[in-house]
PDB file of C-alpha atoms in Angstrom:
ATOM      1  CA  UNK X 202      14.505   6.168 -35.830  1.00 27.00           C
ATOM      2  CA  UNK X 203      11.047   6.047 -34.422  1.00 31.00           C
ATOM      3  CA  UNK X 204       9.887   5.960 -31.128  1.00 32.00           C
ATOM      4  CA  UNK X 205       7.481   3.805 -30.089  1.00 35.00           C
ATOM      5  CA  UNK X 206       5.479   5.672 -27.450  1.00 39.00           C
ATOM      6  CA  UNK X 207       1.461   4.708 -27.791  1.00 46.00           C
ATOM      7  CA  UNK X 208       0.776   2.401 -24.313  1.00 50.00           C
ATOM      8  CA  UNK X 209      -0.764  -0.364 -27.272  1.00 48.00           C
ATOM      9  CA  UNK X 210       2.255  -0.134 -29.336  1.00 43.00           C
ATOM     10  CA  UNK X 211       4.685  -0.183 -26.035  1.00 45.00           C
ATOM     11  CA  UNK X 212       2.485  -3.427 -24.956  1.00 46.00           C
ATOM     12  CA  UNK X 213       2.497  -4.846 -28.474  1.00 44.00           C
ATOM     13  CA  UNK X 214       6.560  -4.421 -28.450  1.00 39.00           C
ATOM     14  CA  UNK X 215       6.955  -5.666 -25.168  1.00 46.00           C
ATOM     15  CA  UNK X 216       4.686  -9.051 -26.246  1.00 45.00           C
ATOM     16  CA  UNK X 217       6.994  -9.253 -28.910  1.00 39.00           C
ATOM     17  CA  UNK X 218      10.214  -9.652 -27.050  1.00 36.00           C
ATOM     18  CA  UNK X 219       8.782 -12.056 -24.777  1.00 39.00           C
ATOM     19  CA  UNK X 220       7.452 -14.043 -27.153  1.00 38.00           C
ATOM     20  CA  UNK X 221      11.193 -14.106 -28.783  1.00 35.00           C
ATOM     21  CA  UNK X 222      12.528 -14.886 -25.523  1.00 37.00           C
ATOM     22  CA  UNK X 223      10.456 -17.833 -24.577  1.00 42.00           C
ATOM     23  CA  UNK X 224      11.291 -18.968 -28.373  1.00 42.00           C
ATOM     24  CA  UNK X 225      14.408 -19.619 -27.036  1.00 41.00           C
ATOM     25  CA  UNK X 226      16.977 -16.775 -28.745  1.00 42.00           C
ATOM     26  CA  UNK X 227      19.521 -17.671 -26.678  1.00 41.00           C
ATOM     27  CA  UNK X 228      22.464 -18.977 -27.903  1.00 47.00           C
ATOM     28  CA  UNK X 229      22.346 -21.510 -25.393  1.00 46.00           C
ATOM     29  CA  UNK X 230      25.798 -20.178 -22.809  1.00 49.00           C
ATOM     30  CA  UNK X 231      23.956 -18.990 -20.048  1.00 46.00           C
ATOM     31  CA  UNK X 232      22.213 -20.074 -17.124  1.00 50.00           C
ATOM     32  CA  UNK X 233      19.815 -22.957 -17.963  1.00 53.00           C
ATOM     33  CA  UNK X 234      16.083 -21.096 -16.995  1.00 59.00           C
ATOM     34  CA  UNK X 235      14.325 -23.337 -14.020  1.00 63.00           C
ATOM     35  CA  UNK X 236      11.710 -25.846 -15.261  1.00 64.00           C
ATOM     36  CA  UNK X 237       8.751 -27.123 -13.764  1.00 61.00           C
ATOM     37  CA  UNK X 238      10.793 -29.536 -11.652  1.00 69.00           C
ATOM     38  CA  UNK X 239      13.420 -26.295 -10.162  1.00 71.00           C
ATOM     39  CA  UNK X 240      12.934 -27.432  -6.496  1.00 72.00           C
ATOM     40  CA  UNK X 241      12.962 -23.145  -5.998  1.00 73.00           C
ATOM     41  CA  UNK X 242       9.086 -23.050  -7.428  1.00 72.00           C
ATOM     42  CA  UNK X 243       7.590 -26.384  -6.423  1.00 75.00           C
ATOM     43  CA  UNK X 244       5.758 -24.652  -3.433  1.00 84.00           C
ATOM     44  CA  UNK X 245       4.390 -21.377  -2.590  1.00 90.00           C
ATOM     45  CA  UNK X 246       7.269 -18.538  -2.757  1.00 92.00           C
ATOM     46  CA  UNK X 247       8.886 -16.518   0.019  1.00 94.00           C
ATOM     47  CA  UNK X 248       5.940 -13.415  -0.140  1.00 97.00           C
ATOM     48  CA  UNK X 249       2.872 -13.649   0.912  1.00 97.00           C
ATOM     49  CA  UNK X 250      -0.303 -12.319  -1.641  1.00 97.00           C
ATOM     50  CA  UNK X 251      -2.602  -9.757  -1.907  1.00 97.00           C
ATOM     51  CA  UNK X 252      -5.609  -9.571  -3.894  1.00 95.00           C
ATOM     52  CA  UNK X 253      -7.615  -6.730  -5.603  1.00 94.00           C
ATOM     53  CA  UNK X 254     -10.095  -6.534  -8.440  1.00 92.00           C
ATOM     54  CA  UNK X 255      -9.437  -3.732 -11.106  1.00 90.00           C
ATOM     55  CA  UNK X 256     -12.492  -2.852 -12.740  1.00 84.00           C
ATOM     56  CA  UNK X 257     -11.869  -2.123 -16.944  1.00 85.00           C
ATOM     57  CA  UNK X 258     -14.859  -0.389 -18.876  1.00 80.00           C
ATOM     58  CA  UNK X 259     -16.893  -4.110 -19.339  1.00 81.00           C
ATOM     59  CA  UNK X 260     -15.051  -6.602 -17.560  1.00 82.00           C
ATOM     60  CA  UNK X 261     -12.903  -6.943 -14.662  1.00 81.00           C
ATOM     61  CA  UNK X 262      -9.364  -8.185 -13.944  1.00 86.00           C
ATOM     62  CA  UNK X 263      -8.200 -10.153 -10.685  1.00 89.00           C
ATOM     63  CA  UNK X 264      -4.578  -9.229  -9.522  1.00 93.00           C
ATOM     64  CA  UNK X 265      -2.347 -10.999  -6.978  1.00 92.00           C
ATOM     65  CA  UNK X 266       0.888  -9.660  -5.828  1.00 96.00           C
ATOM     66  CA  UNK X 267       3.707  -9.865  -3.431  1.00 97.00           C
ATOM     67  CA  UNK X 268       2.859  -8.229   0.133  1.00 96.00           C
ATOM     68  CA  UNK X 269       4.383  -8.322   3.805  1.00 96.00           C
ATOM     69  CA  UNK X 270       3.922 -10.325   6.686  1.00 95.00           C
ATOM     70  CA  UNK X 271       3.126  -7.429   8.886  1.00 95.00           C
ATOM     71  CA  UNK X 272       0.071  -6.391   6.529  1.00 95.00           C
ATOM     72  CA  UNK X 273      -1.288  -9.848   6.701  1.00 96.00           C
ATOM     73  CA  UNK X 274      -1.316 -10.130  10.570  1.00 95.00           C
ATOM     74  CA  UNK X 275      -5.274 -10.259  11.394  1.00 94.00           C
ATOM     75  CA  UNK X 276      -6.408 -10.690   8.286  1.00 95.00           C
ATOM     76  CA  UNK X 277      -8.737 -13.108   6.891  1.00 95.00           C
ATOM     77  CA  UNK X 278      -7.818 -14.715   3.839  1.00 95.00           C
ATOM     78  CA  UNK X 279      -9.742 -14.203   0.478  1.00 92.00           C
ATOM     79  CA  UNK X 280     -12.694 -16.043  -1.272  1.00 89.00           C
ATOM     80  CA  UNK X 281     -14.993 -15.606  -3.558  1.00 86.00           C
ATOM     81  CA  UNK X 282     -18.170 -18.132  -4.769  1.00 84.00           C
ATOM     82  CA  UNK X 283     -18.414 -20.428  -7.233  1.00 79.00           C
ATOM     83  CA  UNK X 284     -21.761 -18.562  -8.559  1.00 77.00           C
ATOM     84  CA  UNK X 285     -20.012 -15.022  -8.457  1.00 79.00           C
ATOM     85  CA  UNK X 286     -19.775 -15.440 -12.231  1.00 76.00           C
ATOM     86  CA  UNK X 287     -23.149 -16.601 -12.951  1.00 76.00           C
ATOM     87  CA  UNK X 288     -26.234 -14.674 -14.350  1.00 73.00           C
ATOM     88  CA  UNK X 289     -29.248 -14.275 -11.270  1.00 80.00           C
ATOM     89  CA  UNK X 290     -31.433 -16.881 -14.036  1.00 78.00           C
ATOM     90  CA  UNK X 291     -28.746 -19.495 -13.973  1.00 80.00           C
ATOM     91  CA  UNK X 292     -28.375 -19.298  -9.886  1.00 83.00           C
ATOM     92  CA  UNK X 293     -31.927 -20.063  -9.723  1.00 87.00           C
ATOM     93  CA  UNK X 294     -31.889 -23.574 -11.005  1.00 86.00           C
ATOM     94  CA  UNK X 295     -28.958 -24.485  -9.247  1.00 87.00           C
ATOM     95  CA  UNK X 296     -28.923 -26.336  -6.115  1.00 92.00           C
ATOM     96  CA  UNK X 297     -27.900 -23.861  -3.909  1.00 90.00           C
ATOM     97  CA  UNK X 298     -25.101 -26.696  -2.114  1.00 90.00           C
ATOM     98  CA  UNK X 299     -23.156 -26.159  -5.079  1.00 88.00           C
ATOM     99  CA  UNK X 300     -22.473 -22.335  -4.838  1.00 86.00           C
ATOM    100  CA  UNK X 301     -19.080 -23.293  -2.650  1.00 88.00           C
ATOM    101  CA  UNK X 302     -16.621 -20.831  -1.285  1.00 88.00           C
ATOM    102  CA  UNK X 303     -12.691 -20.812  -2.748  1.00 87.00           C
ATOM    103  CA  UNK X 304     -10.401 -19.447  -0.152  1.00 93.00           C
ATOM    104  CA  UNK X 305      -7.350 -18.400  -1.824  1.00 91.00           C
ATOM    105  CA  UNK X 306      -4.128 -18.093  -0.318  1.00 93.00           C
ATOM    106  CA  UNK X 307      -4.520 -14.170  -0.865  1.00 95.00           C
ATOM    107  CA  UNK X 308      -5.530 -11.305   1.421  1.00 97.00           C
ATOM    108  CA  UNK X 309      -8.120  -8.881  -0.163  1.00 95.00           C
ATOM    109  CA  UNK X 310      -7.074  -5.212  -0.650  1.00 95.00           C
ATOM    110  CA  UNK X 311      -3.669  -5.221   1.435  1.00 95.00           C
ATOM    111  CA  UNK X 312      -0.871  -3.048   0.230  1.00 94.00           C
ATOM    112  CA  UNK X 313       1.843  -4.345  -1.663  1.00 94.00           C
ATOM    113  CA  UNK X 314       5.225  -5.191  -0.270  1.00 95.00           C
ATOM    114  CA  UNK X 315       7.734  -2.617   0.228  1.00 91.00           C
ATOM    115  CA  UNK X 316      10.066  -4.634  -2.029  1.00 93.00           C
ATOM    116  CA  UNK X 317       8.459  -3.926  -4.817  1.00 84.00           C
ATOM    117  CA  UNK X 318       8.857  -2.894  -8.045  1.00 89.00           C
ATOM    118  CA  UNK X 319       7.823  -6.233  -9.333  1.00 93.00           C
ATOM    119  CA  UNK X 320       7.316  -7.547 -13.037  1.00 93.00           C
ATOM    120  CA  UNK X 321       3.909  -7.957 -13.967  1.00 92.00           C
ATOM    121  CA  UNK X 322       2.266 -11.255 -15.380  1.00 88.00           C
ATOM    122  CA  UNK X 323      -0.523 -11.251 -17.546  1.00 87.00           C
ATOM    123  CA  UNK X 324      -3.066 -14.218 -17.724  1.00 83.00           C
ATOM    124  CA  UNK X 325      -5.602 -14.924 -19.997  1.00 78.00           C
ATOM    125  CA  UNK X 326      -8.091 -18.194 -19.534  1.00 75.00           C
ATOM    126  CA  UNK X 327      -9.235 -20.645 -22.116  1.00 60.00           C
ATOM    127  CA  UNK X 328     -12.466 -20.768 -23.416  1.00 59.00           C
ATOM    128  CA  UNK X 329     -14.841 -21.492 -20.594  1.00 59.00           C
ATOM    129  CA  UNK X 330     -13.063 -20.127 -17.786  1.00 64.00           C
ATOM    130  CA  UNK X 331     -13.293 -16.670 -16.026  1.00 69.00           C
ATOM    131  CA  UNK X 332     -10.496 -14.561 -13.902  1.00 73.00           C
ATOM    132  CA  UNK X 333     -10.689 -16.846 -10.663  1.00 76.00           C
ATOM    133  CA  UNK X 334     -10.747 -20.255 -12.192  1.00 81.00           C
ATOM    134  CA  UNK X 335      -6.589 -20.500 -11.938  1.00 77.00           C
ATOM    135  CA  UNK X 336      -6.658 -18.377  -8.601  1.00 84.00           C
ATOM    136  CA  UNK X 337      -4.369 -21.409  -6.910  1.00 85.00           C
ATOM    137  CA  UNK X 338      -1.922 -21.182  -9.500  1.00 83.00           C
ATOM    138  CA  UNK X 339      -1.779 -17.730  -9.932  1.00 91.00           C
ATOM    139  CA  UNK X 340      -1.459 -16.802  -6.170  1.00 94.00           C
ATOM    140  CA  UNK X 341       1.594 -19.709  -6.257  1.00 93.00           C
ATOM    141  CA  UNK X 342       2.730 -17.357  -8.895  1.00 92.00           C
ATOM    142  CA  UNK X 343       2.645 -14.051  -7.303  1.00 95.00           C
ATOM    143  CA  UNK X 344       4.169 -15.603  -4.260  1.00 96.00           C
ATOM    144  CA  UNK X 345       7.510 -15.751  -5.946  1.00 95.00           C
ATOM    145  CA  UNK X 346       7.643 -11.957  -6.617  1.00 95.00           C
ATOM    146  CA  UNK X 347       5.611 -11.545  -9.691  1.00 93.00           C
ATOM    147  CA  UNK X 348       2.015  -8.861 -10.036  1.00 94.00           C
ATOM    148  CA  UNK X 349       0.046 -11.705 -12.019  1.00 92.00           C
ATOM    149  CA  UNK X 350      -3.262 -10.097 -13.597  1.00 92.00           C
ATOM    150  CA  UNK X 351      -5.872 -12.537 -14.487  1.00 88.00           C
ATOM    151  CA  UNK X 352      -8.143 -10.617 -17.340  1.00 83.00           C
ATOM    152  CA  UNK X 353     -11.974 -11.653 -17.445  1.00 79.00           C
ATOM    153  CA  UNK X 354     -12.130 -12.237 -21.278  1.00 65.00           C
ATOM    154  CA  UNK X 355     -15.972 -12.170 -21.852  1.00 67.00           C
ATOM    155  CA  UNK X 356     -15.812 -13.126 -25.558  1.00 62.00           C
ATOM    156  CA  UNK X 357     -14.830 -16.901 -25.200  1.00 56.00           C
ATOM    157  CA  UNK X 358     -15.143 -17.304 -21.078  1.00 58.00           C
ATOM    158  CA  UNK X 359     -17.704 -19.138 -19.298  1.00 62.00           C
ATOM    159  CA  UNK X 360     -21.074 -17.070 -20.007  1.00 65.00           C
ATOM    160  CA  UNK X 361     -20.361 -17.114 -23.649  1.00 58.00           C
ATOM    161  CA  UNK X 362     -19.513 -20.601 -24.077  1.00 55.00           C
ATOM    162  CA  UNK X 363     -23.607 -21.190 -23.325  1.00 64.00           C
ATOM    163  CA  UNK X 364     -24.817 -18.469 -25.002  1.00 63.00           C
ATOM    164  CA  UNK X 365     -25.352 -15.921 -22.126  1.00 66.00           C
ATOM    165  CA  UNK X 366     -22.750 -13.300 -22.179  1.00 63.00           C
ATOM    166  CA  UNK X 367     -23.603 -10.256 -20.579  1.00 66.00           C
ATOM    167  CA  UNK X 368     -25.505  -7.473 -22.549  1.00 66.00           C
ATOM    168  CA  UNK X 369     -23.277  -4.922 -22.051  1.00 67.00           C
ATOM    169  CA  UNK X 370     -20.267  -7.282 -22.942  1.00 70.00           C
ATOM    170  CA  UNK X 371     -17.850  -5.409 -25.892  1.00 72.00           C
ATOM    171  CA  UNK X 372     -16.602  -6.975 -28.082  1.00 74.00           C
ATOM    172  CA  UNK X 373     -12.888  -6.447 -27.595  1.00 77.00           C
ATOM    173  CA  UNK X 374      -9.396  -7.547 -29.550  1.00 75.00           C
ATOM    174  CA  UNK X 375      -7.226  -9.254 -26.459  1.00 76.00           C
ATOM    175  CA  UNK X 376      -4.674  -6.255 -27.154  1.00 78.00           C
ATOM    176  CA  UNK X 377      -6.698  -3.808 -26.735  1.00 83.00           C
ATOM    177  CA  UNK X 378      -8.081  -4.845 -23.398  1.00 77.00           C
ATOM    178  CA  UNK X 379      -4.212  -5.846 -22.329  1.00 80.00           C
ATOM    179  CA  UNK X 380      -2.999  -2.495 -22.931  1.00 86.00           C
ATOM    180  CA  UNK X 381      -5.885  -1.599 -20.451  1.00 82.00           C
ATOM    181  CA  UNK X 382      -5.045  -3.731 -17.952  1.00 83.00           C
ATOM    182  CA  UNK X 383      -1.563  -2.467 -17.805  1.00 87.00           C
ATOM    183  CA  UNK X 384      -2.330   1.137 -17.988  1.00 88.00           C
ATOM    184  CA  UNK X 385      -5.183   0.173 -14.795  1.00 87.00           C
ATOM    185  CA  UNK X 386      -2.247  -1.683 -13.387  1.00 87.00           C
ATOM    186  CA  UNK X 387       0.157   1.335 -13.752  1.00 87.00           C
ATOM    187  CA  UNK X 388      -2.719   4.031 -11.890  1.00 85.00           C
ATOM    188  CA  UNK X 389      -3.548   1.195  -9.420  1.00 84.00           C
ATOM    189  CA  UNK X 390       0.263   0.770  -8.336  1.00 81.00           C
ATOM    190  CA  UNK X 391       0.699   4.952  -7.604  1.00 78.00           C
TER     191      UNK X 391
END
């Protein structure tokens, strides 16, 4: 028997099994799992959420996850602008009213709740989009207990769907940078 023990191989395994799982392997006697209309995840979740940015060797990923009341108390909550993701000769021809702030239901930087170890959630945008565009949903997400990573995926996000991806953009197989993101993840939770 072989093990598996490369971090891509690990992340390609554990992709795998999920992917089986949501598939629906069960044979169909357990618990029914909650859907979309579970009264238990119509709202925001019982943790409040922290936000950090990982940086990866090209690209950076947004992470929300479950913190403590007591390390909110003060704080400010999180935003970032709509322009954040846009190239200095886009911003220029843009009215500048449209450059609005998103305050997320996050607090930058705080440390993680003492409950932890939580699973991890990975999330990748469609084409178009960028790591804050589901930053409502995702925060709803890590509210309920989960570390949700939201991977800026340069080759098909929002710069490179008009031509302007950034010069020193890689170009990357989705694996390859998910593997990263966990093994960021893993340093980034020590």
């Amino acid at each position: 028997m072989r093990i598996v023990t490369s971090p891509r191989a690990r992340a390609l395994v554990g992709i795998t099994l999920l992917l089986a799982l949501a598939a629906g392997c069960s044979d169909g006697s357990g618990p029914s799992p909650a859907g979309p209309d579970d009264p238990a995840y119509a709202g925001f979740g019982p943790y409040p959420v922290g936000v950090t940015t990982l940086d990866l060797q090209d690209r950076q990923v947004e992470v929300w996850y479950p913190t403590d009341a007591a390390r909110i108390e003060g704080r400010t909550k999180a935003s970032y602008v709509a322009f954040e993701v846009l190239p200095p000769a886009i911003v220029a021809i843009l009215p500048p009213d449209l450059n609005l702030e998103i305050r997320m239901d996050a607090y930058r930087d705080v440390a993680a709740s003492s409950d932890g170890p939580f699973p991890v959630f990975t999330f990748s945008h469609g084409a178009g989009g960028f790591r804050h565009a589901y930053s409502g949903f995702l925060t709803r997400l890590a509210s309920h207990g989960l570390v949700v990573a939201s991977i800026d995926h340069l080759e098909w996000g929002l710069l490179a769907q008009v031509g302007l991806r950034p010069a020193d953009a890689v170009d990357r197989a989705p694996a390859d940078v998910l593997v990263e993101t966990l093994a960021r993840l893993d340093d980034a939770s020590r």
